[in-house]
XYZ file of C-alpha atoms in Angstrom:
425
model
C 38.825 -5.591 -5.892
C 35.876 -6.673 -7.803
C 32.966 -8.331 -5.459
C 31.172 -11.883 -6.076
C 28.189 -12.042 -8.156
C 25.819 -14.222 -5.500
C 21.968 -15.000 -5.657
C 20.284 -15.486 -2.363
C 17.048 -17.571 -1.461
C 15.248 -15.162 0.684
C 14.587 -16.608 3.724
C 16.278 -15.152 7.021
C 17.954 -18.590 7.718
C 21.124 -18.075 9.545
C 21.958 -21.949 10.469
C 25.249 -23.182 9.285
C 24.348 -24.797 5.376
C 25.892 -28.621 5.371
C 29.091 -28.127 3.458
C 29.311 -29.874 -0.275
C 32.161 -30.850 -2.716
C 32.370 -27.431 -4.720
C 30.746 -28.061 -7.781
C 29.285 -31.424 -7.617
C 25.822 -32.082 -7.309
C 23.424 -35.405 -7.519
C 20.729 -34.689 -9.844
C 19.264 -37.311 -11.707
C 20.228 -37.920 -8.100
C 19.668 -34.142 -8.355
C 18.885 -34.689 -10.086
C 15.870 -11.153 -14.239
C 3.894 20.963 -25.067
C 5.158 22.371 -23.299
C 2.699 25.244 -25.302
C 4.666 28.357 -26.283
C 2.899 31.309 -25.258
C 1.403 33.687 -28.445
C 2.519 37.510 -28.194
C 0.075 39.774 -28.196
C 0.659 40.685 -32.201
C -0.923 37.317 -33.048
C -3.887 37.390 -31.018
C -6.675 36.866 -33.656
C -8.460 39.959 -34.515
C -11.861 40.537 -32.413
C -14.858 38.762 -32.734
C -18.030 39.747 -34.969
C -21.227 40.520 -32.297
C -23.255 37.309 -33.276
C -26.970 37.673 -33.394
C -29.171 36.886 -30.698
C -31.006 34.492 -32.566
C -27.819 32.633 -33.284
C -26.348 33.150 -29.831
C -29.663 31.104 -28.037
C -29.448 27.849 -30.257
C -25.280 27.692 -29.812
C -26.124 28.342 -25.587
C -28.706 25.710 -25.958
C -26.659 23.626 -27.470
C -23.679 23.712 -25.047
C -26.786 23.396 -22.422
C -27.244 19.779 -24.478
C -23.743 18.860 -24.675
C -22.749 19.253 -20.588
C -26.112 17.530 -20.273
C -24.808 13.937 -22.299
C -21.400 14.395 -20.854
C -22.753 14.066 -17.443
C -24.619 11.071 -17.986
C -21.676 9.761 -19.897
C -19.653 10.592 -16.715
C -21.727 9.038 -14.407
C -22.097 5.781 -16.822
C -18.029 4.792 -17.513
C -17.242 6.310 -13.524
C -18.494 2.516 -12.588
C -16.438 0.632 -15.141
C -13.150 2.608 -13.970
C -13.538 1.956 -10.267
C -15.213 -1.140 -9.766
C -16.819 -1.584 -6.363
C -15.826 -4.460 -4.350
C -14.201 -5.576 -7.637
C -12.452 -8.731 -6.319
C -15.079 -10.047 -4.311
C -17.029 -10.611 -7.631
C -14.646 -12.315 -9.154
C -15.747 -15.691 -10.513
C -13.020 -18.223 -9.631
C -13.204 -21.616 -11.691
C -14.576 -24.827 -10.562
C -11.782 -27.488 -9.338
C -12.495 -30.804 -8.077
C -10.451 -30.092 -4.385
C -10.612 -27.197 -2.134
C -8.026 -25.534 -3.732
C -9.134 -22.341 -5.879
C -7.559 -22.334 -8.990
C -8.319 -19.510 -11.222
C -8.037 -19.667 -15.341
C -7.080 -16.715 -16.722
C -8.831 -15.850 -20.172
C -6.356 -15.269 -23.085
C -7.253 -11.707 -23.449
C -4.410 -9.158 -23.137
C -4.128 -8.122 -19.717
C -5.252 -4.760 -20.872
C -9.026 -5.915 -21.064
C -9.486 -7.616 -17.836
C -10.020 -5.628 -14.578
C -7.374 -4.352 -12.694
C -8.075 -3.760 -8.714
C -6.151 -1.507 -6.906
C -3.272 -2.530 -4.494
C -4.917 -1.287 -1.531
C -7.840 -4.376 -2.664
C -5.471 -6.578 -3.283
C -3.971 -6.707 0.048
C -6.831 -6.888 1.776
C -8.282 -9.470 -0.092
C -4.630 -11.698 -0.270
C -3.033 -10.355 2.700
C -5.174 -12.682 5.042
C -3.839 -15.711 3.225
C 0.058 -15.073 3.633
C 2.018 -16.179 6.620
C 5.111 -16.575 8.302
C 7.217 -19.352 8.813
C 9.515 -19.791 11.418
C 11.930 -23.079 11.610
C 13.384 -23.492 14.545
C 16.271 -25.867 15.572
C 18.796 -26.758 18.468
C 22.358 -25.643 18.393
C 25.502 -26.435 20.149
C 26.467 -24.559 22.808
C 30.198 -23.806 23.934
C 30.354 -26.756 25.907
C 29.142 -29.042 23.050
C 25.940 -29.998 24.336
C 22.941 -29.299 22.439
C 20.421 -25.989 23.748
C 16.801 -25.188 23.571
C 15.374 -25.276 20.089
C 15.886 -21.394 19.021
C 14.610 -19.903 16.039
C 16.994 -20.401 13.342
C 15.916 -18.954 10.267
C 12.451 -17.751 8.957
C 10.036 -16.728 5.590
C 6.473 -16.767 4.416
C 4.276 -18.957 3.108
C 0.220 -19.569 1.821
C -2.522 -21.015 2.096
C -3.832 -22.797 -0.515
C -6.528 -24.694 0.903
C -8.753 -23.278 3.907
C -10.431 -26.388 4.570
C -7.608 -28.923 5.345
C -5.111 -26.275 6.058
C -2.244 -26.258 3.597
C 0.612 -23.968 3.123
C 2.762 -23.529 0.784
C 6.181 -22.335 0.703
C 10.136 -23.222 -0.101
C 11.559 -26.035 1.263
C 14.900 -23.629 1.733
C 12.743 -21.891 4.313
C 11.414 -25.224 6.391
C 15.172 -26.906 5.692
C 16.483 -28.578 9.113
C 13.657 -27.767 10.734
C 12.621 -29.262 14.433
C 9.865 -27.717 14.743
C 7.997 -25.140 12.998
C 5.631 -23.141 13.406
C 3.258 -20.834 11.415
C 1.888 -16.807 12.207
C -1.567 -16.146 11.078
C -3.078 -12.433 10.064
C -5.101 -12.938 12.678
C -2.308 -12.985 15.420
C -2.591 -16.755 16.079
C 0.759 -18.922 16.259
C 0.343 -22.429 15.364
C 2.746 -25.497 15.045
C 2.861 -27.140 11.671
C 3.399 -30.052 10.415
C 5.512 -31.159 6.956
C 2.806 -32.970 4.022
C 5.968 -32.966 2.115
C 9.136 -31.148 0.550
C 11.258 -30.875 -2.236
C 14.945 -29.554 -2.563
C 14.740 -30.345 -6.601
C 11.726 -27.824 -6.415
C 12.446 -25.770 -3.803
C 8.786 -26.498 -2.641
C 7.064 -27.782 0.252
C 3.438 -27.931 1.499
C 3.081 -27.469 5.597
C -0.151 -28.460 6.629
C -1.846 -26.785 9.968
C -4.439 -28.610 12.394
C -6.443 -25.657 13.465
C -8.525 -24.353 10.284
C -11.205 -21.981 12.084
C -11.421 -18.549 10.123
C -8.861 -19.471 7.597
C -8.193 -17.308 3.985
C -6.852 -19.276 0.888
C -5.590 -17.238 -1.935
C -6.779 -17.900 -5.619
C -4.532 -19.841 -8.099
C -3.600 -17.976 -11.472
C -2.100 -18.940 -14.953
C 1.568 -17.869 -14.710
C 2.011 -19.432 -18.514
C 0.023 -16.079 -20.102
C 2.022 -13.241 -17.432
C 3.524 -11.084 -19.947
C 6.833 -8.429 -19.402
C 5.877 -5.248 -18.042
C 2.428 -6.580 -16.524
C 2.124 -5.124 -12.691
C 2.806 -7.507 -9.590
C 2.480 -7.009 -6.268
C 4.633 -9.313 -3.607
C 3.376 -9.565 -0.151
C 5.577 -11.387 2.651
C 7.690 -11.371 6.199
C 10.504 -9.335 5.481
C 13.018 -9.102 8.142
C 10.490 -11.416 10.241
C 6.948 -10.861 12.212
C 7.838 -7.187 12.855
C 7.404 -6.482 9.029
C 4.909 -9.182 8.526
C 2.704 -9.143 5.266
C 4.222 -6.206 3.571
C 3.310 -5.391 0.475
C 6.000 -4.244 -2.607
C 4.682 -3.210 -5.997
C 6.335 -4.174 -9.518
C 6.116 -5.050 -12.714
C 7.301 -8.691 -14.324
C 10.693 -7.341 -15.714
C 10.970 -10.718 -17.776
C 10.267 -14.640 -18.276
C 12.057 -17.438 -18.627
C 15.022 -16.689 -16.336
C 17.068 -19.779 -14.662
C 19.226 -19.764 -11.554
C 22.177 -21.712 -11.114
C 20.994 -22.529 -7.670
C 19.479 -25.956 -6.387
C 15.344 -25.944 -7.057
C 14.808 -22.989 -8.499
C 17.409 -24.421 -11.408
C 14.704 -26.341 -12.385
C 12.356 -23.824 -13.766
C 11.952 -20.955 -15.548
C 11.619 -18.160 -13.165
C 9.863 -15.232 -12.954
C 11.932 -12.010 -12.758
C 10.336 -9.021 -10.818
C 11.021 -5.718 -9.330
C 8.947 -5.545 -6.753
C 11.097 -5.436 -3.742
C 11.974 -9.132 -2.663
C 13.757 -9.302 0.986
C 14.840 -11.938 3.196
C 11.730 -13.375 5.041
C 10.188 -12.800 2.103
C 10.468 -16.874 0.482
C 7.793 -18.457 -0.036
C 5.420 -16.319 0.160
C 3.332 -14.920 -3.081
C 3.467 -13.094 -5.989
C 0.450 -11.541 -6.658
C -1.228 -10.380 -10.580
C -3.488 -7.479 -10.413
C -6.672 -9.461 -10.573
C -5.435 -10.844 -7.408
C -4.057 -14.168 -8.111
C -1.461 -15.596 -7.244
C 1.414 -16.561 -9.795
C 4.776 -17.167 -8.721
C 6.131 -18.108 -5.129
C 9.032 -15.745 -4.307
C 12.292 -17.487 -3.725
C 15.951 -15.598 -4.549
C 17.015 -12.397 -5.060
C 20.285 -11.207 -7.012
C 22.413 -9.723 -4.175
C 25.159 -8.513 -5.597
C 26.407 -4.807 -4.109
C 25.080 -2.398 -6.528
C 21.916 -3.959 -7.541
C 18.747 -3.620 -7.228
C 15.143 -4.948 -8.132
C 15.981 -8.479 -9.302
C 14.005 -11.033 -7.053
C 12.858 -14.233 -9.049
C 9.980 -16.298 -8.229
C 9.376 -19.845 -9.100
C 5.876 -19.775 -11.672
C 2.714 -21.375 -9.933
C 1.812 -23.143 -13.144
C 5.349 -25.008 -13.306
C 5.195 -25.310 -9.555
C 0.905 -26.855 -9.063
C 1.783 -30.667 -10.340
C 4.746 -30.612 -7.752
C 2.411 -29.314 -4.632
C -0.206 -31.579 -5.659
C 2.132 -34.528 -5.800
C 3.312 -33.499 -2.162
C -0.141 -32.785 -0.647
C -1.153 -36.399 -2.713
C 1.421 -38.550 -1.360
C 4.312 -36.754 0.594
C 6.898 -37.030 -2.324
C 7.070 -35.686 -5.480
C 8.808 -37.547 -8.548
C 10.533 -36.630 -11.399
C 12.526 -37.608 -14.357
C 16.223 -38.464 -14.206
C 18.847 -39.933 -16.106
C 19.830 -41.200 -12.506
C 23.903 -39.990 -13.075
C 26.105 -38.009 -10.995
C 27.555 -34.742 -12.331
C 30.831 -32.829 -11.341
C 31.122 -28.822 -12.217
C 34.634 -28.805 -11.396
C 34.702 -29.502 -15.215
C 34.012 -26.228 -16.254
C 36.486 -24.410 -15.168
C 38.961 -26.899 -16.520
C 37.299 -26.936 -20.155
C 37.881 -23.291 -20.435
C 41.540 -23.771 -19.021
C 41.710 -26.108 -21.946
C 39.011 -24.872 -24.928
C 37.291 -28.120 -24.030
C 33.566 -28.127 -24.464
C 31.325 -27.375 -21.791
C 29.065 -29.071 -20.459
C 27.666 -31.510 -17.775
C 30.086 -33.511 -16.447
C 29.319 -36.969 -15.675
C 31.269 -38.287 -12.523
C 29.354 -41.549 -11.769
C 26.643 -43.634 -13.432
C 23.897 -45.341 -11.589
C 24.343 -49.170 -12.950
C 21.039 -50.249 -14.922
C 19.141 -46.375 -14.951
C 18.289 -44.937 -17.916
C 21.962 -43.313 -18.901
C 23.494 -46.476 -18.134
C 21.158 -48.412 -20.842
C 21.970 -45.730 -23.283
C 25.257 -46.125 -23.107
C 26.937 -43.054 -20.756
C 29.363 -43.542 -19.271
C 31.887 -41.411 -16.440
C 33.998 -39.434 -17.941
C 31.445 -38.570 -20.758
C 30.338 -34.673 -21.434
C 26.438 -34.241 -22.233
C 26.318 -30.779 -24.596
C 22.716 -31.302 -25.722
C 19.264 -33.007 -24.244
C 17.166 -33.003 -28.269
C 17.858 -30.144 -29.389
C 18.721 -27.515 -26.324
C 22.206 -26.608 -25.667
C 23.696 -27.717 -21.984
C 26.423 -26.367 -20.701
C 26.027 -26.959 -17.059
C 24.718 -29.393 -14.271
C 21.721 -27.153 -13.805
C 21.374 -27.009 -17.808
C 20.933 -30.462 -17.179
C 18.768 -30.399 -14.343
C 16.474 -27.880 -15.961
C 15.757 -29.358 -19.432
C 15.303 -32.454 -18.011
C 12.602 -31.276 -16.338
C 10.868 -29.890 -19.503
C 9.713 -34.034 -19.957
C 8.103 -36.531 -17.826
C 9.147 -39.934 -16.691
C 9.108 -42.419 -20.121
C 10.084 -39.609 -22.263
C 12.311 -40.753 -24.811
C 15.030 -38.123 -25.495
C 18.215 -37.878 -27.321
C 21.134 -37.231 -25.453
C 24.282 -35.597 -27.307
C 27.576 -36.052 -25.524
C 31.529 -35.934 -26.058
C 34.068 -38.654 -25.490
C 37.341 -38.683 -26.591
C 37.123 -35.388 -28.152
C 34.150 -36.995 -30.759
C 31.046 -36.197 -30.937
C 28.171 -38.844 -30.029
C 24.536 -39.140 -29.957
C 22.510 -42.105 -28.069
C 18.562 -41.951 -27.281
C 17.225 -42.726 -23.496
C 14.259 -43.408 -21.752
C 14.291 -40.565 -18.410
C 13.459 -42.858 -15.850
C 11.573 -41.756 -12.048
C 13.590 -39.925 -9.007
C 11.649 -38.902 -6.422
C 11.923 -36.095 -3.613
C 13.160 -38.712 -0.760
C 16.150 -40.298 -2.853
């Protein structure tokens, strides 16, 4: 029997997840020489004896060449093996204490790369473990004491204020959250803001003594094949700050899971395991360029992890820090993907089936009604609810878009102005 293909988020959550109606999502309201040896018969004839003067000249030339070569090697070695290179990297100035690095447009080969050991030494102290505690029901129907229901990772982005970035699914449902630091401290953390629609969350710890923050890179300039390092807590505290290496296998990947469907994800073959969720994906300049979030978990497949690009995540992170909530563009409709199997069985167009429309919302004002199937946003094809969310999140609140949909077998196009939905709606 074929095994089911599963895309899993990589926290170690063990609690039962709330059941949803199959295929239903509220958007919007939710809104990967050899050389041969010559025989002796082909050996060159014996060399004739050279004159003594020519020998002396030749020997002198060899000595000079050796000296020049040695001096060149001395000059080149420091460039190939930089001393304390990470600590001398200049960070771009920012208006906050979040360190962000502007990556030059030059190719990766023209930039200084740092050994993995140096990257681990520099970034590792900023990586934390995140534990999610919840009460559970005992066999007699009562509530038990708080127990660790799951764990994941995170990283410090502001050492002065104690801000930590992680995945929303790592802390979802938590009644208590603790953070484990590289120096052995275990501290309580509070949720500054969380956004299920992008699977992002920001935590804060009050004890900011001796904290180290990461530097943020520019994920928009990543190239396929570029080496990367993943750091996190796979398996929990026992394997805290484990370091794995790999490359950027692909960019612009999409996954049909809540939160991650909002982004064009980074695919990497650096090992990402349960407990890695929320940890950083780091480039060879020591900058965080992704947030490790999911892996392809089908049996027989290895090396298919996915990260949220940091440049795409940063606007939401900044909103969460500033206001505690994040806002997103929305049509304010509800969709149902049960339509997809029906459409395939009956040779109907694939798309996002509209099961409800919010009165006076953007879709309602544009003339979209229940039963319509959205097939395009501007020129982008829409074949599911996830496609619709992903495409809408490429725009801003107030953007004007063109919506192509099918109604009663006929294709129509209308214009709409995107509304707003927040993470707490």
